[in-house]
Amino acid sequence: MRLDIRLKKPIKAFIPLKESGKKKKIILEGLSLRGALLKLPKDENFSKKDIVEILIPYQGIELKILAKKIRKSKDGIALEFLIIERETLLKLWKFICNNLYPVSWEVCPYCNSPINHNKICPNCRFSLEIFNPEYVFNHFKRTFLYRVKYLINQVEIDDLLNLYLHLNKLLLPKKYYNENIEFVGTCKEMLKVFSLIRKVAPLNIPVLILGESGTGKELVAQAIYEKSLRKDKPFIVINCAAIPETLLEAELFGYEKGAFTGAHTSKKGKVELANGGVLFLDEIGELPLSLQAKILRFLEDGTVERIGREKSKKVDVRVIAATNRDLEEEVKNGNFRADLYYRLSVFTVKLPPLKERGNDKIILANYFLKKFGKEYGITSKQFSEDAKKAIMEYHWPGNVRELINKIRRALVLSEDEEISPKDLGLDITLNPEFMETNTKKYKKILIDRSELLETLERCSFNISKTAKILNISRPTVYNLIKKYKINIH
């Protein structure tokens, strides 16, 4: 019994030739949702590992489908379609229906049993109302287990587990999990991060999040908050690197009216505002030593004292901190208090850099392409195979933030339907090992205007703090400001 209806008539299609930029004409026989038979000359080279791109002319455009060569016979090469986009699947089904019409079956197209004009085959019980708009969805639901059984031996155990967990997630209301697609992962390092988040979220203890700039530390903090018992209380964020030292104490602890020049009214600090909830101290490594002592006191006795007020106030706040610095090294160098470090690092979550996250790079790239494509009104673009390869091989010193900026840039610059490595700014090949030892030198090349401006704004245009976060020198920051004509005054 077949799972899908096959077209009896041959279909003209093409295979793009990347070397020449031309297209090779081919014939597909027995086209279905699962695959087709590719008719080629007998002397055509064949490898089971080959993935080919098939272009099927459809309503003035070309339907692009990736296919895996699974078998060769005297009649041709059997292809298995690897369709990963819902839109592509539905367009292929519509193409098949258009080429079936009008239908005059005497036997069932699935099991070859006589049907006598029935709407449902009396033998296999499959519906034959293929022009019903809901047909393809109902058919997939009915045949899903057969399809999974066929594919299951081709999938790694870790990926099967992820699929099972995703199905469970679909059955849960959204309030029971963090629905942030930007914070996803299938690599072992990210699965470990997710496991740590689940373990620590219900506990009322401090958490220290470590990771390079742009890896998603705030997303981890949000995930811990949303899975905690405090999820209905405030989540207050303060970036310790973005606020001048002279104003940081007032921002953290608040002040009373008349406490200093300009204090015309009393104001609660971030710590008070977070009462009952979570305070996220981003870039904690930039906190001045004078304020580290006050944060330590707050962590030890749970009290806060506004500037200009002698009486302390009891608050109930859970602290999550994050940094891209090596705090153990900062403690050794006298830049960070050892007692505060030990207080914060009761539970530590370390995020891997994007370069170590394997296929997550493509998952994130596709997500951001759709997200910003929808935002910019450019929804038809997709990555070329060369672009996907470049994304996988690139070093990503700026991590997810750099990926976002490059995709935004590519959406604006790309003049074709396919985004190329050049559109992404990834057409210059740099040896990863060479990049590792020359990061500061090449950071100047890799930082674009939006990333620089975003970091400057986060640091209130403090050049020293901007240089630290971007891991470049102060002169380089000034050179980039001049290059991009950014007004910092």
Coordinates of C-alpha atoms in Angstrom, one line a residue, residues 114-311:
P114 CA -11.9 -1.4 -6.7
I115 CA -13.6 1.7 -5.4
N116 CA -16.9 2.0 -7.3
H117 CA -17.1 5.8 -7.0
N118 CA -16.9 5.6 -3.2
K119 CA -15.5 8.7 -1.3
I120 CA -13.6 6.3 1.0
C121 CA -11.8 3.2 -0.2
P122 CA -13.6 0.2 1.3
N123 CA -10.3 -1.7 1.7
C124 CA -7.6 0.8 3.1
R125 CA -10.2 3.3 4.4
F126 CA -8.3 6.2 3.0
S127 CA -10.4 9.2 1.9
L128 CA -10.5 9.9 -1.9
E129 CA -11.8 13.4 -1.7
I130 CA -8.4 14.9 -2.6
F131 CA -9.8 18.3 -3.7
N132 CA -11.2 18.9 -0.2
P133 CA -9.1 21.8 1.3
E134 CA -8.6 19.8 4.5
Y135 CA -7.6 16.6 2.7
V136 CA -3.8 16.8 3.0
F137 CA -3.9 17.7 6.7
N138 CA -6.3 14.8 7.5
H139 CA -4.3 12.4 5.3
F140 CA -1.0 13.4 7.1
K141 CA -2.6 12.8 10.5
R142 CA -3.8 9.4 9.5
T143 CA -0.4 8.3 8.0
F144 CA 1.9 10.1 10.4
L145 CA 3.0 7.0 12.4
Y146 CA 3.8 5.2 9.1
R147 CA 6.0 8.1 8.0
V148 CA 7.8 8.4 11.4
K149 CA 8.4 4.6 11.4
Y150 CA 10.1 4.9 8.0
L151 CA 12.3 7.8 9.1
I152 CA 13.1 6.8 12.7
N153 CA 16.2 4.7 11.9
Q154 CA 17.8 7.6 10.0
V155 CA 17.6 10.0 13.1
E156 CA 20.0 10.2 16.0
I157 CA 18.7 9.3 19.5
D158 CA 19.3 12.8 20.8
D159 CA 17.1 14.2 18.0
L160 CA 14.4 11.7 18.7
L161 CA 14.3 12.7 22.3
N162 CA 14.0 16.4 21.2
L163 CA 11.1 15.5 19.0
Y164 CA 9.4 13.6 21.8
L165 CA 9.9 16.6 24.2
H166 CA 8.6 19.0 21.5
L167 CA 5.4 16.9 21.1
N168 CA 4.9 17.0 24.9
K169 CA 5.4 20.8 24.7
L170 CA 2.6 21.1 22.1
L171 CA 0.2 19.6 24.5
L172 CA 1.0 22.1 27.3
P173 CA -0.6 25.5 27.7
K174 CA 2.0 28.2 27.0
K175 CA 2.1 29.4 30.6
Y176 CA 3.9 26.2 31.6
Y177 CA 7.0 26.9 29.4
N178 CA 9.1 29.7 28.0
E179 CA 7.9 30.3 24.4
N180 CA 11.0 32.2 23.2
I181 CA 12.1 30.8 19.9
E182 CA 15.2 32.9 20.0
F183 CA 16.3 30.7 22.9
V184 CA 16.5 27.3 21.4
G185 CA 19.1 24.6 21.0
T186 CA 19.7 21.0 20.1
C187 CA 23.5 20.7 20.8
K188 CA 24.6 19.0 24.0
E189 CA 25.8 22.2 25.6
M190 CA 22.4 23.9 25.2
L191 CA 20.5 20.8 26.4
K192 CA 22.7 21.0 29.5
V193 CA 21.8 24.7 29.9
F194 CA 18.0 23.9 29.6
S195 CA 18.5 21.1 32.2
L196 CA 20.2 23.6 34.6
I197 CA 17.4 26.1 34.1
R198 CA 14.7 23.6 35.0
K199 CA 16.7 22.6 38.2
V200 CA 17.4 26.0 39.5
A201 CA 14.2 27.9 38.5
P202 CA 12.0 26.7 41.4
L203 CA 14.8 27.4 44.0
N204 CA 15.1 30.7 45.8
I205 CA 18.9 31.1 45.3
P206 CA 21.1 33.5 43.4
V207 CA 22.2 32.4 39.9
L208 CA 25.3 33.6 38.0
I209 CA 25.2 33.4 34.2
L210 CA 28.5 33.3 32.4
G211 CA 29.1 33.6 28.6
E212 CA 30.5 35.8 25.9
S213 CA 28.8 39.0 24.8
G214 CA 25.8 38.3 22.6
T215 CA 25.2 34.6 23.7
G216 CA 21.8 35.2 25.2
K217 CA 22.5 35.6 28.9
E218 CA 19.4 37.8 29.5
L219 CA 17.2 35.1 27.8
V220 CA 18.5 32.6 30.3
A221 CA 17.6 35.0 33.1
Q222 CA 14.1 35.4 31.6
A223 CA 13.7 31.6 31.3
I224 CA 14.6 31.1 35.0
Y225 CA 12.2 33.9 36.0
E226 CA 9.3 32.5 33.9
K227 CA 9.7 29.0 35.3
S228 CA 10.0 30.2 38.9
L229 CA 7.4 30.7 41.6
R230 CA 8.0 34.5 41.1
K231 CA 6.8 34.5 37.5
D232 CA 3.8 36.7 38.3
K233 CA 6.0 39.3 40.1
P234 CA 8.3 42.0 38.7
F235 CA 11.3 41.1 36.6
I236 CA 13.6 44.2 36.8
V237 CA 16.8 44.5 34.6
I238 CA 19.7 46.8 35.2
N239 CA 22.8 47.0 33.0
C240 CA 25.7 47.8 35.3
A241 CA 27.9 48.8 32.3
A242 CA 25.3 51.2 30.8
I243 CA 24.9 53.6 33.7
P244 CA 27.6 56.0 34.8
E245 CA 29.2 55.2 38.2
T246 CA 28.0 58.4 39.7
L247 CA 24.3 57.5 39.0
L248 CA 24.5 53.7 39.5
E249 CA 23.9 53.8 43.3
A250 CA 20.8 55.9 42.9
E251 CA 19.5 53.6 40.2
L252 CA 20.1 50.5 42.3
F253 CA 19.0 51.7 45.7
G254 CA 16.9 54.8 45.1
Y255 CA 17.0 58.1 47.0
E256 CA 15.1 60.4 49.3
K257 CA 13.9 63.9 48.4
G258 CA 16.8 66.4 48.9
A259 CA 19.4 63.7 49.2
F260 CA 21.5 65.5 46.5
T261 CA 21.2 68.4 44.1
G262 CA 18.4 67.6 41.7
A263 CA 16.6 65.1 43.9
H264 CA 13.3 67.0 44.0
T265 CA 11.2 63.9 44.8
S266 CA 11.9 60.5 46.4
K267 CA 12.5 57.6 44.1
K268 CA 12.5 53.9 44.5
G269 CA 15.6 52.0 43.2
K270 CA 15.6 48.9 41.1
V271 CA 16.1 46.7 44.1
E272 CA 12.9 48.0 45.7
L273 CA 11.0 47.8 42.4
A274 CA 11.9 44.1 42.2
N275 CA 10.4 43.4 45.6
G276 CA 8.7 40.0 45.5
G277 CA 10.3 39.2 42.1
V278 CA 13.6 39.0 40.4
L279 CA 16.4 41.5 39.9
F280 CA 18.7 40.8 36.9
L281 CA 22.1 42.5 37.3
D282 CA 23.5 42.4 33.7
E283 CA 27.3 43.0 33.3
I284 CA 27.9 42.5 37.0
G285 CA 31.6 42.4 36.3
E286 CA 31.5 46.1 35.6
L287 CA 30.1 47.0 39.0
P288 CA 32.4 49.4 40.9
L289 CA 34.0 48.0 44.1
S290 CA 32.2 50.6 46.2
L291 CA 28.8 49.3 45.1
Q292 CA 29.9 45.7 45.3
A293 CA 29.9 46.0 49.1
K294 CA 26.4 47.4 49.2
I295 CA 25.1 44.6 46.9
L296 CA 26.8 42.1 49.2
R297 CA 25.0 43.5 52.2
F298 CA 21.7 43.4 50.4
L299 CA 22.3 39.7 49.5
E300 CA 23.2 38.8 53.1
D301 CA 20.5 40.6 55.1
G302 CA 17.8 41.3 52.4
T303 CA 17.7 45.1 53.3
V304 CA 18.0 48.2 51.1
E305 CA 18.8 51.7 52.1
R306 CA 18.0 54.7 49.9
I307 CA 20.5 57.5 49.5
G308 CA 19.6 60.2 52.1
R309 CA 17.7 57.8 54.3
E310 CA 19.1 56.2 57.5
K311 CA 16.5 53.5 58.0

